[in-house]
Amino acid sequence: MSEFNLQETIALLSRTPAALNALLRGLPETWTHRSEGDGSWTVFDVVGHLIHGERTDWMPRARRILESGDARAFDKFDRAGHQQEIQGKSMEQLLDEFTTERAENVDALSRLDLSQTDLKKRGLHPALGPVTMAQLLATWAVHDLTHLHQISRIMAHQYREAVGPWSEYLGVMQCNGHSS
Amino acid sequence: MSEFNLQETIALLSRTPAALNALLRGLPETWTHRSEGDGSWTVFDVVGHLIHGERTDWMPRARRILESGDARAFDKFDRAGHQQEIQGKSMEQLLDEFTTERAENVDALSRLDLSQTDLKKRGLHPALGPVTMAQLLATWAVHDLTHLHQISRIMAHQYREAVGPWSEYLGVMQCNGHSS
């Protein structure tokens, strides 16, 4: 395991939009617009959720820490907020929006020029309690990974029967959806 | 869930190299060259494994089905075969090799011009027993997804402590490595 490193975190955050773009742009809707059932998310929903995070979660919380420390808790994140982001849009539009929003946020983060002291500054999560700037930024990057993990699982689900007896060899088929 | 569809399968197989390239090229080795511990694979190992599959697994097995049906079992796949693929190479070299090998294989698959009858043809897996061409090709695509799932999990593991109390919200942190 590794300690938090700002440049390594930015390196990952910067790459996610292009990775999703390469995987999802033009991909048949069998993969992108079907869920795992029971009201679970489609890949399309997940991209909307990532956009909503760019707009309302990560950088607003980083700024809250710099402005108010732990004196004022973060605003709650709306887990249904993706619905407003995806309404009437195509996957291609969502990928473009995510690319633009992420690029602006990574640029804004870089311009904050955070010091080691800044990274230790504390904020207040409405449910988790005290957290640090470094923890927030690490979580931003791992949040990308948790949704990449989820996207691969949602897509694999569509071929759960098609793979026949191979399903026992395919780990993603045994994943029980902890990454919702 | 969906029935097997050759064009939708090819659409996914065609996109994986570019997705991995966008995610991994130039990414710091913190993310790509560290494992989940205990002899588990790094992301670098996983890309080597994908290359080894291109060379020895998927298309050779598809050709075996067309040539011999279930009269001659598939050759066993060497799960340690990635070691010979990665020796002395950089991540950039592996990504280039995977891109080239996959493009050649997708082209070869398309040129087979498989009919619905071909997709129902049976082969013999050395451990799983009878399988069909469609199951083999569906598994090829889901195998990409199971390793994308694994890659996201290996990377997230590096920040297991860095995210602090957020770990409970991050599904990928609860994934216990069924996708080895």
mmCIF file of C-alpha atoms in Angstrom:
data_model
loop_
_atom_site.group_PDB
_atom_site.id
_atom_site.type_symbol
_atom_site.label_atom_id
_atom_site.label_comp_id
_atom_site.label_asym_id
_atom_site.label_seq_id
_atom_site.Cartn_x
_atom_site.Cartn_y
_atom_site.Cartn_z
ATOM 1 C CA MET A 1 0.000 0.000 0.000
ATOM 2 C CA SER A 2 1.064 3.553 -0.638
ATOM 3 C CA GLU A 3 0.916 6.876 1.087
ATOM 4 C CA PHE A 4 -1.121 9.588 -0.544
ATOM 5 C CA ASN A 5 0.773 11.382 -3.304
ATOM 6 C CA LEU A 6 -0.818 14.378 -5.011
ATOM 7 C CA GLN A 7 0.896 14.012 -8.382
ATOM 8 C CA GLU A 8 0.132 10.284 -8.573
ATOM 9 C CA THR A 9 -3.486 11.027 -7.688
ATOM 10 C CA ILE A 10 -3.750 13.670 -10.396
ATOM 11 C CA ALA A 11 -2.152 11.235 -12.877
ATOM 12 C CA LEU A 12 -5.011 8.817 -12.281
ATOM 13 C CA LEU A 13 -7.796 11.418 -12.161
ATOM 14 C CA SER A 14 -6.570 12.826 -15.475
ATOM 15 C CA ARG A 15 -6.775 9.486 -17.272
ATOM 16 C CA THR A 16 -10.242 8.243 -16.319
ATOM 17 C CA PRO A 17 -12.257 10.206 -18.914
ATOM 18 C CA ALA A 18 -10.116 8.974 -21.822
ATOM 19 C CA ALA A 19 -10.286 5.412 -20.518
ATOM 20 C CA LEU A 20 -14.084 5.514 -20.298
ATOM 21 C CA ASN A 21 -14.260 7.216 -23.663
ATOM 22 C CA ALA A 22 -12.170 4.470 -25.294
ATOM 23 C CA LEU A 23 -14.251 1.752 -23.674
ATOM 24 C CA LEU A 24 -17.749 3.173 -24.084
ATOM 25 C CA ARG A 25 -18.023 5.553 -27.059
ATOM 26 C CA GLY A 26 -19.987 3.836 -29.803
ATOM 27 C CA LEU A 27 -20.366 0.641 -27.806
ATOM 28 C CA PRO A 28 -23.719 -1.128 -28.440
ATOM 29 C CA GLU A 29 -26.431 -0.352 -25.890
ATOM 30 C CA THR A 30 -26.487 -4.001 -24.838
ATOM 31 C CA TRP A 31 -23.397 -3.130 -22.813
ATOM 32 C CA THR A 32 -24.194 0.424 -21.765
ATOM 33 C CA HIS A 33 -27.941 0.679 -21.228
ATOM 34 C CA ARG A 34 -28.730 -2.518 -19.342
ATOM 35 C CA SER A 35 -28.473 -2.938 -15.604
ATOM 36 C CA GLU A 36 -27.906 -5.839 -13.239
ATOM 37 C CA GLY A 37 -31.664 -5.855 -12.564
ATOM 38 C CA ASP A 38 -33.784 -4.758 -9.614
ATOM 39 C CA GLY A 39 -33.376 -1.027 -10.153
ATOM 40 C CA SER A 40 -29.569 -1.226 -10.240
ATOM 41 C CA TRP A 41 -27.584 1.180 -12.379
ATOM 42 C CA THR A 42 -26.674 0.926 -16.031
ATOM 43 C CA VAL A 43 -23.229 1.986 -17.254
ATOM 44 C CA PHE A 44 -24.981 5.086 -18.603
ATOM 45 C CA ASP A 45 -26.211 5.895 -15.068
ATOM 46 C CA VAL A 46 -22.686 5.446 -13.699
ATOM 47 C CA VAL A 47 -21.218 7.986 -16.126
ATOM 48 C CA GLY A 48 -23.973 10.409 -15.098
ATOM 49 C CA HIS A 49 -23.046 9.814 -11.454
ATOM 50 C CA LEU A 50 -19.384 10.585 -12.207
ATOM 51 C CA ILE A 51 -20.423 13.876 -13.839
ATOM 52 C CA HIS A 52 -22.577 14.748 -10.847
ATOM 53 C CA GLY A 53 -19.604 14.142 -8.563
ATOM 54 C CA GLU A 54 -17.465 16.493 -10.628
ATOM 55 C CA ARG A 55 -20.082 19.214 -10.282
ATOM 56 C CA THR A 56 -21.118 18.846 -6.665
ATOM 57 C CA ASP A 57 -18.767 16.620 -4.691
ATOM 58 C CA TRP A 58 -14.986 16.652 -4.974
ATOM 59 C CA MET A 59 -13.786 20.162 -5.679
ATOM 60 C CA PRO A 60 -16.601 21.849 -3.710
ATOM 61 C CA ARG A 61 -15.522 19.757 -0.703
ATOM 62 C CA ALA A 62 -11.842 20.571 -1.222
ATOM 63 C CA ARG A 63 -12.718 24.258 -1.279
ATOM 64 C CA ARG A 64 -14.873 23.839 1.836
ATOM 65 C CA ILE A 65 -11.876 22.433 3.700
ATOM 66 C CA LEU A 66 -9.668 25.341 2.649
ATOM 67 C CA GLU A 67 -12.342 27.905 3.483
ATOM 68 C CA SER A 68 -13.925 26.502 6.636
ATOM 69 C CA GLY A 69 -11.867 23.533 7.838
ATOM 70 C CA ASP A 70 -14.041 21.309 9.984
ATOM 71 C CA ALA A 71 -16.202 24.188 11.188
ATOM 72 C CA ARG A 72 -18.750 23.589 8.440
ATOM 73 C CA ALA A 73 -19.645 20.083 7.254
ATOM 74 C CA PHE A 74 -19.658 19.157 3.570
ATOM 75 C CA ASP A 75 -22.983 19.379 1.775
ATOM 76 C CA LYS A 76 -24.526 15.936 1.399
ATOM 77 C CA PHE A 77 -23.949 14.260 -1.950
ATOM 78 C CA ASP A 78 -27.118 13.382 -3.868
ATOM 79 C CA ARG A 79 -26.808 9.756 -4.961
ATOM 80 C CA ALA A 80 -29.819 10.220 -7.239
ATOM 81 C CA GLY A 81 -28.260 13.324 -8.767
ATOM 82 C CA HIS A 82 -27.195 11.450 -11.884
ATOM 83 C CA GLN A 83 -30.810 11.440 -13.034
ATOM 84 C CA GLN A 84 -30.700 15.134 -13.817
ATOM 85 C CA GLU A 85 -27.357 14.713 -15.592
ATOM 86 C CA ILE A 86 -28.493 11.982 -17.997
ATOM 87 C CA GLN A 87 -31.964 13.196 -18.919
ATOM 88 C CA GLY A 88 -32.359 13.263 -22.714
ATOM 89 C CA LYS A 89 -28.657 12.763 -23.383
ATOM 90 C CA SER A 90 -26.604 10.245 -25.338
ATOM 91 C CA MET A 91 -23.620 8.336 -23.979
ATOM 92 C CA GLU A 92 -21.428 10.428 -26.270
ATOM 93 C CA GLN A 93 -22.726 13.645 -24.673
ATOM 94 C CA LEU A 94 -22.088 12.265 -21.187
ATOM 95 C CA LEU A 95 -18.543 11.239 -22.090
ATOM 96 C CA ASP A 96 -17.874 14.714 -23.479
ATOM 97 C CA GLU A 97 -19.284 16.359 -20.360
ATOM 98 C CA PHE A 98 -17.293 14.143 -18.023
ATOM 99 C CA THR A 99 -14.121 14.886 -19.998
ATOM 100 C CA THR A 100 -14.689 18.641 -19.801
ATOM 101 C CA GLU A 101 -15.735 18.718 -16.137
ATOM 102 C CA ARG A 102 -12.847 16.517 -15.028
ATOM 103 C CA ALA A 103 -10.279 18.527 -16.991
ATOM 104 C CA GLU A 104 -11.522 21.744 -15.398
ATOM 105 C CA ASN A 105 -11.447 20.202 -11.938
ATOM 106 C CA VAL A 106 -7.969 18.732 -12.306
ATOM 107 C CA ASP A 107 -6.787 22.107 -13.539
ATOM 108 C CA ALA A 108 -8.429 23.830 -10.578
ATOM 109 C CA LEU A 109 -6.901 21.303 -8.185
ATOM 110 C CA SER A 110 -3.439 21.867 -9.653
ATOM 111 C CA ARG A 111 -3.870 25.615 -9.346
ATOM 112 C CA LEU A 112 -4.636 25.273 -5.632
ATOM 113 C CA ASP A 113 -0.955 24.244 -5.341
ATOM 114 C CA LEU A 114 -1.689 22.372 -2.125
ATOM 115 C CA SER A 115 1.128 22.174 0.436
ATOM 116 C CA GLN A 116 1.765 19.254 2.766
ATOM 117 C CA THR A 117 0.089 21.387 5.443
ATOM 118 C CA ASP A 118 -2.980 21.836 3.244
ATOM 119 C CA LEU A 119 -3.178 18.067 2.689
ATOM 120 C CA LYS A 120 -3.404 17.552 6.436
ATOM 121 C CA LYS A 121 -6.201 20.085 6.881
ATOM 122 C CA ARG A 122 -9.392 18.641 8.260
ATOM 123 C CA GLY A 123 -12.923 18.857 6.979
ATOM 124 C CA LEU A 124 -16.150 17.442 8.340
ATOM 125 C CA HIS A 125 -18.066 14.744 6.465
ATOM 126 C CA PRO A 126 -21.789 14.798 7.342
ATOM 127 C CA ALA A 127 -21.811 11.057 8.147
ATOM 128 C CA LEU A 128 -18.177 9.934 8.490
ATOM 129 C CA GLY A 129 -17.021 12.802 10.700
ATOM 130 C CA PRO A 130 -13.488 14.243 10.501
ATOM 131 C CA VAL A 131 -11.547 13.629 7.305
ATOM 132 C CA THR A 132 -8.458 15.218 5.791
ATOM 133 C CA MET A 133 -7.847 16.890 2.446
ATOM 134 C CA ALA A 134 -5.524 14.012 1.484
ATOM 135 C CA GLN A 135 -8.244 11.472 2.300
ATOM 136 C CA LEU A 136 -10.752 13.418 0.201
ATOM 137 C CA LEU A 137 -8.446 13.504 -2.813
ATOM 138 C CA ALA A 138 -7.446 9.825 -2.437
ATOM 139 C CA THR A 139 -11.147 8.977 -2.319
ATOM 140 C CA TRP A 140 -11.813 10.968 -5.488
ATOM 141 C CA ALA A 141 -9.329 8.737 -7.356
ATOM 142 C CA VAL A 142 -10.524 5.483 -5.776
ATOM 143 C CA HIS A 143 -14.106 6.506 -6.504
ATOM 144 C CA ASP A 144 -13.151 6.409 -10.210
ATOM 145 C CA LEU A 145 -11.784 2.902 -9.658
ATOM 146 C CA THR A 146 -14.826 1.697 -7.743
ATOM 147 C CA HIS A 147 -16.995 2.750 -10.664
ATOM 148 C CA LEU A 148 -14.652 1.220 -13.238
ATOM 149 C CA HIS A 149 -14.983 -1.948 -11.164
ATOM 150 C CA GLN A 150 -18.767 -1.557 -11.215
ATOM 151 C CA ILE A 151 -18.896 -0.811 -14.959
ATOM 152 C CA SER A 152 -16.941 -3.986 -15.746
ATOM 153 C CA ARG A 153 -19.299 -5.952 -13.520
ATOM 154 C CA ILE A 154 -22.491 -4.495 -15.064
ATOM 155 C CA MET A 155 -21.198 -5.255 -18.562
ATOM 156 C CA ALA A 156 -20.129 -8.792 -17.638
ATOM 157 C CA HIS A 157 -23.578 -9.430 -16.172
ATOM 158 C CA GLN A 158 -25.101 -9.112 -19.652
ATOM 159 C CA TYR A 159 -23.209 -12.236 -20.746
ATOM 160 C CA ARG A 160 -23.767 -14.213 -17.561
ATOM 161 C CA GLU A 161 -25.570 -16.963 -19.460
ATOM 162 C CA ALA A 162 -23.725 -16.542 -22.748
ATOM 163 C CA VAL A 163 -20.387 -17.698 -21.272
ATOM 164 C CA GLY A 164 -21.880 -21.051 -20.261
ATOM 165 C CA PRO A 165 -19.656 -23.215 -18.034
ATOM 166 C CA TRP A 166 -16.829 -20.650 -18.066
ATOM 167 C CA SER A 167 -18.695 -18.502 -15.529
ATOM 168 C CA GLU A 168 -16.968 -20.298 -12.657
ATOM 169 C CA TYR A 169 -13.563 -19.144 -13.953
ATOM 170 C CA LEU A 170 -14.592 -15.499 -14.363
ATOM 171 C CA GLY A 171 -14.112 -13.629 -11.107
ATOM 172 C CA VAL A 172 -16.291 -10.714 -12.149
ATOM 173 C CA MET A 173 -19.221 -13.148 -12.304
ATOM 174 C CA GLN A 174 -18.731 -13.937 -8.615
ATOM 175 C CA CYS A 175 -18.678 -10.260 -7.593
ATOM 176 C CA ASN A 176 -21.823 -9.641 -5.606
ATOM 177 C CA GLY A 177 -22.209 -5.959 -6.225
ATOM 178 C CA HIS A 178 -20.520 -4.390 -3.240
ATOM 179 C CA SER A 179 -19.510 -1.532 -5.513
ATOM 180 C CA SER A 180 -22.881 0.042 -6.060
ATOM 181 C CA MET B 1 -29.110 -10.516 -19.673
ATOM 182 C CA SER B 2 -28.418 -10.883 -23.351
ATOM 183 C CA GLU B 3 -27.947 -13.604 -25.872
ATOM 184 C CA PHE B 4 -24.562 -13.877 -27.512
ATOM 185 C CA ASN B 5 -24.151 -11.472 -30.426
ATOM 186 C CA LEU B 6 -21.007 -11.632 -32.533
ATOM 187 C CA GLN B 7 -20.930 -7.976 -33.587
ATOM 188 C CA GLU B 8 -21.528 -6.744 -30.030
ATOM 189 C CA THR B 9 -18.775 -9.048 -28.817
ATOM 190 C CA ILE B 10 -16.348 -7.745 -31.424
ATOM 191 C CA ALA B 11 -17.306 -4.169 -30.491
ATOM 192 C CA LEU B 12 -16.144 -4.828 -26.938
ATOM 193 C CA LEU B 13 -13.037 -6.843 -27.856
ATOM 194 C CA SER B 14 -11.963 -4.046 -30.196
ATOM 195 C CA ARG B 15 -12.128 -1.367 -27.515
ATOM 196 C CA THR B 16 -10.222 -2.963 -24.632
ATOM 197 C CA PRO B 17 -6.674 -2.140 -25.811
ATOM 198 C CA ALA B 18 -7.462 1.565 -26.229
ATOM 199 C CA ALA B 19 -9.192 1.666 -22.843
ATOM 200 C CA LEU B 20 -6.193 0.104 -21.101
ATOM 201 C CA ASN B 21 -3.855 2.348 -23.046
ATOM 202 C CA ALA B 22 -5.731 5.470 -21.934
ATOM 203 C CA LEU B 23 -5.776 4.308 -18.329
ATOM 204 C CA LEU B 24 -2.265 2.913 -17.980
ATOM 205 C CA ARG B 25 0.197 4.552 -20.382
ATOM 206 C CA GLY B 26 2.487 6.844 -18.428
ATOM 207 C CA LEU B 27 0.720 6.122 -15.156
ATOM 208 C CA PRO B 28 3.105 6.129 -12.149
ATOM 209 C CA GLU B 29 4.354 2.688 -11.102
ATOM 210 C CA THR B 30 2.611 3.058 -7.748
ATOM 211 C CA TRP B 31 -0.511 2.098 -9.630
ATOM 212 C CA THR B 32 0.867 -0.363 -12.165
ATOM 213 C CA HIS B 33 3.740 -2.233 -10.508
ATOM 214 C CA ARG B 34 2.360 -3.001 -7.058
ATOM 215 C CA SER B 35 0.216 -5.998 -6.208
ATOM 216 C CA GLU B 36 -2.376 -6.792 -3.574
ATOM 217 C CA GLY B 37 0.318 -8.695 -1.660
ATOM 218 C CA ASP B 38 1.029 -12.394 -1.121
ATOM 219 C CA GLY B 39 2.272 -13.122 -4.642
ATOM 220 C CA SER B 40 -0.820 -11.634 -6.270
ATOM 221 C CA TRP B 41 -0.577 -9.948 -9.653
ATOM 222 C CA THR B 42 0.323 -6.378 -10.466
ATOM 223 C CA VAL B 43 -1.496 -4.484 -13.222
ATOM 224 C CA PHE B 44 1.652 -5.050 -15.291
ATOM 225 C CA ASP B 45 1.249 -8.822 -14.827
ATOM 226 C CA VAL B 46 -2.403 -8.610 -15.886
ATOM 227 C CA VAL B 47 -1.541 -6.901 -19.172
ATOM 228 C CA GLY B 48 1.055 -9.624 -19.805
ATOM 229 C CA HIS B 49 -1.633 -12.234 -19.121
ATOM 230 C CA LEU B 50 -3.964 -10.582 -21.647
ATOM 231 C CA ILE B 51 -1.192 -10.702 -24.276
ATOM 232 C CA HIS B 52 -0.555 -14.364 -23.515
ATOM 233 C CA GLY B 53 -4.263 -15.066 -24.015
ATOM 234 C CA GLU B 54 -4.179 -13.387 -27.411
ATOM 235 C CA ARG B 55 -1.261 -15.560 -28.461
ATOM 236 C CA THR B 56 -2.273 -18.931 -27.060
ATOM 237 C CA ASP B 57 -5.885 -19.020 -25.934
ATOM 238 C CA TRP B 58 -8.787 -17.457 -27.788
ATOM 239 C CA MET B 59 -8.189 -17.681 -31.515
ATOM 240 C CA PRO B 60 -6.265 -20.973 -31.315
ATOM 241 C CA ARG B 61 -9.282 -22.447 -29.511
ATOM 242 C CA ALA B 62 -11.739 -20.986 -32.039
ATOM 243 C CA ARG B 63 -9.695 -22.573 -34.836
ATOM 244 C CA ARG B 64 -9.571 -25.875 -32.945
ATOM 245 C CA ILE B 65 -13.371 -25.940 -32.831
ATOM 246 C CA LEU B 66 -13.638 -25.293 -36.570
ATOM 247 C CA GLU B 67 -10.973 -27.868 -37.376
ATOM 248 C CA SER B 68 -11.686 -30.651 -34.901
ATOM 249 C CA GLY B 69 -14.962 -29.903 -33.118
ATOM 250 C CA ASP B 70 -15.011 -31.720 -29.804
ATOM 251 C CA ALA B 71 -12.811 -34.561 -31.070
ATOM 252 C CA ARG B 72 -9.663 -32.869 -29.802
ATOM 253 C CA ALA B 73 -9.622 -30.891 -26.538
ATOM 254 C CA PHE B 74 -8.195 -27.375 -26.336
ATOM 255 C CA ASP B 75 -4.575 -27.080 -25.240
ATOM 256 C CA LYS B 76 -4.367 -26.061 -21.595
ATOM 257 C CA PHE B 77 -3.837 -22.360 -20.966
ATOM 258 C CA ASP B 78 -0.684 -21.509 -19.025
ATOM 259 C CA ARG B 79 -1.684 -19.152 -16.216
ATOM 260 C CA ALA B 80 1.991 -18.404 -15.573
ATOM 261 C CA GLY B 81 2.542 -17.650 -19.245
ATOM 262 C CA HIS B 82 2.495 -13.907 -18.635
ATOM 263 C CA GLN B 83 5.957 -14.180 -17.125
ATOM 264 C CA GLN B 84 7.544 -14.777 -20.501
ATOM 265 C CA GLU B 85 5.515 -11.928 -22.001
ATOM 266 C CA ILE B 86 6.610 -9.258 -19.498
ATOM 267 C CA GLN B 87 10.291 -10.136 -19.049
ATOM 268 C CA GLY B 88 12.428 -7.020 -19.571
ATOM 269 C CA LYS B 89 9.579 -4.952 -20.989
ATOM 270 C CA SER B 90 7.968 -1.646 -20.111
ATOM 271 C CA MET B 91 4.238 -1.080 -19.645
ATOM 272 C CA GLU B 92 4.282 0.919 -22.869
ATOM 273 C CA GLN B 93 5.710 -2.057 -24.765
ATOM 274 C CA LEU B 94 3.059 -4.362 -23.308
ATOM 275 C CA LEU B 95 0.268 -1.964 -24.250
ATOM 276 C CA ASP B 96 1.602 -1.763 -27.809
ATOM 277 C CA GLU B 97 1.847 -5.552 -28.042
ATOM 278 C CA PHE B 98 -1.650 -6.075 -26.684
ATOM 279 C CA THR B 99 -3.011 -3.524 -29.154
ATOM 280 C CA THR B 100 -1.314 -5.243 -32.089
ATOM 281 C CA GLU B 101 -2.187 -8.799 -31.066
ATOM 282 C CA ARG B 102 -5.812 -7.955 -30.355
ATOM 283 C CA ALA B 103 -6.257 -6.068 -33.620
ATOM 284 C CA GLU B 104 -4.862 -9.028 -35.551
ATOM 285 C CA ASN B 105 -7.106 -11.445 -33.692
ATOM 286 C CA VAL B 106 -10.251 -9.375 -34.130
ATOM 287 C CA ASP B 107 -9.434 -9.097 -37.811
ATOM 288 C CA ALA B 108 -8.905 -12.867 -38.025
ATOM 289 C CA LEU B 109 -12.164 -13.479 -36.167
ATOM 290 C CA SER B 110 -14.068 -11.214 -38.551
ATOM 291 C CA ARG B 111 -12.540 -12.965 -41.544
ATOM 292 C CA LEU B 112 -13.807 -16.321 -40.247
ATOM 293 C CA ASP B 113 -17.275 -14.915 -41.059
ATOM 294 C CA LEU B 114 -18.864 -17.299 -38.570
ATOM 295 C CA SER B 115 -22.418 -18.438 -39.308
ATOM 296 C CA GLN B 116 -25.071 -19.195 -36.703
ATOM 297 C CA THR B 117 -24.236 -22.856 -37.317
ATOM 298 C CA ASP B 118 -20.544 -22.192 -36.603
ATOM 299 C CA LEU B 119 -21.469 -20.435 -33.341
ATOM 300 C CA LYS B 120 -23.248 -23.588 -32.177
ATOM 301 C CA LYS B 121 -20.308 -25.860 -32.968
ATOM 302 C CA ARG B 122 -18.878 -27.650 -29.984
ATOM 303 C CA GLY B 123 -15.353 -27.843 -28.698
ATOM 304 C CA LEU B 124 -13.886 -29.659 -25.724
ATOM 305 C CA HIS B 125 -12.407 -27.753 -22.807
ATOM 306 C CA PRO B 126 -9.809 -29.844 -20.941
ATOM 307 C CA ALA B 127 -11.486 -29.194 -17.567
ATOM 308 C CA LEU B 128 -14.965 -27.808 -18.260
ATOM 309 C CA GLY B 129 -15.945 -30.342 -20.905
ATOM 310 C CA PRO B 130 -18.187 -29.454 -23.861
ATOM 311 C CA VAL B 131 -18.460 -25.779 -24.772
ATOM 312 C CA THR B 132 -19.681 -23.952 -27.865
ATOM 313 C CA MET B 133 -17.987 -21.449 -30.154
ATOM 314 C CA ALA B 134 -20.424 -18.761 -28.930
ATOM 315 C CA GLN B 135 -19.509 -19.519 -25.301
ATOM 316 C CA LEU B 136 -15.809 -19.280 -26.148
ATOM 317 C CA LEU B 137 -16.214 -15.891 -27.813
ATOM 318 C CA ALA B 138 -18.490 -14.556 -25.047
ATOM 319 C CA THR B 139 -15.855 -15.654 -22.532
ATOM 320 C CA TRP B 140 -13.122 -13.868 -24.460
ATOM 321 C CA ALA B 141 -15.028 -10.581 -24.006
ATOM 322 C CA VAL B 142 -15.962 -11.198 -20.376
ATOM 323 C CA HIS B 143 -12.358 -12.195 -19.680
ATOM 324 C CA ASP B 144 -11.410 -8.619 -20.657
ATOM 325 C CA LEU B 145 -14.018 -7.371 -18.183
ATOM 326 C CA THR B 146 -12.890 -9.646 -15.373
ATOM 327 C CA HIS B 147 -9.370 -8.263 -15.747
ATOM 328 C CA LEU B 148 -10.594 -4.672 -15.954
ATOM 329 C CA HIS B 149 -12.413 -5.439 -12.717
ATOM 330 C CA GLN B 150 -9.206 -6.878 -11.268
ATOM 331 C CA ILE B 151 -7.068 -3.941 -12.466
ATOM 332 C CA SER B 152 -9.382 -1.439 -10.782
ATOM 333 C CA ARG B 153 -9.220 -3.483 -7.591
ATOM 334 C CA ILE B 154 -5.415 -3.799 -7.596
ATOM 335 C CA MET B 155 -5.065 -0.066 -8.129
ATOM 336 C CA ALA B 156 -7.600 0.795 -5.428
ATOM 337 C CA HIS B 157 -5.750 -1.459 -3.004
ATOM 338 C CA GLN B 158 -2.753 0.897 -3.140
ATOM 339 C CA TYR B 159 -4.862 3.628 -1.501
ATOM 340 C CA ARG B 160 -6.597 1.368 0.994
ATOM 341 C CA GLU B 161 -5.221 3.372 3.915
ATOM 342 C CA ALA B 162 -5.019 6.713 2.143
ATOM 343 C CA VAL B 163 -8.800 7.013 1.799
ATOM 344 C CA GLY B 164 -9.273 6.832 5.564
ATOM 345 C CA PRO B 165 -12.873 6.450 6.756
ATOM 346 C CA TRP B 166 -14.233 6.560 3.199
ATOM 347 C CA SER B 167 -13.185 2.935 2.645
ATOM 348 C CA GLU B 168 -16.561 1.711 3.855
ATOM 349 C CA TYR B 169 -18.298 3.620 1.030
ATOM 350 C CA LEU B 170 -15.996 2.304 -1.700
ATOM 351 C CA GLY B 171 -17.278 -1.009 -3.019
ATOM 352 C CA VAL B 172 -13.986 -1.906 -4.672
ATOM 353 C CA MET B 173 -12.392 -1.942 -1.199
ATOM 354 C CA GLN B 174 -14.827 -4.672 -0.152
ATOM 355 C CA CYS B 175 -14.065 -6.853 -3.178
ATOM 356 C CA ASN B 176 -12.247 -9.909 -1.896
ATOM 357 C CA GLY B 177 -10.369 -10.821 -5.025
ATOM 358 C CA HIS B 178 -12.595 -13.383 -6.678
ATOM 359 C CA SER B 179 -11.319 -12.050 -9.990
ATOM 360 C CA SER B 180 -7.806 -13.376 -9.830
#
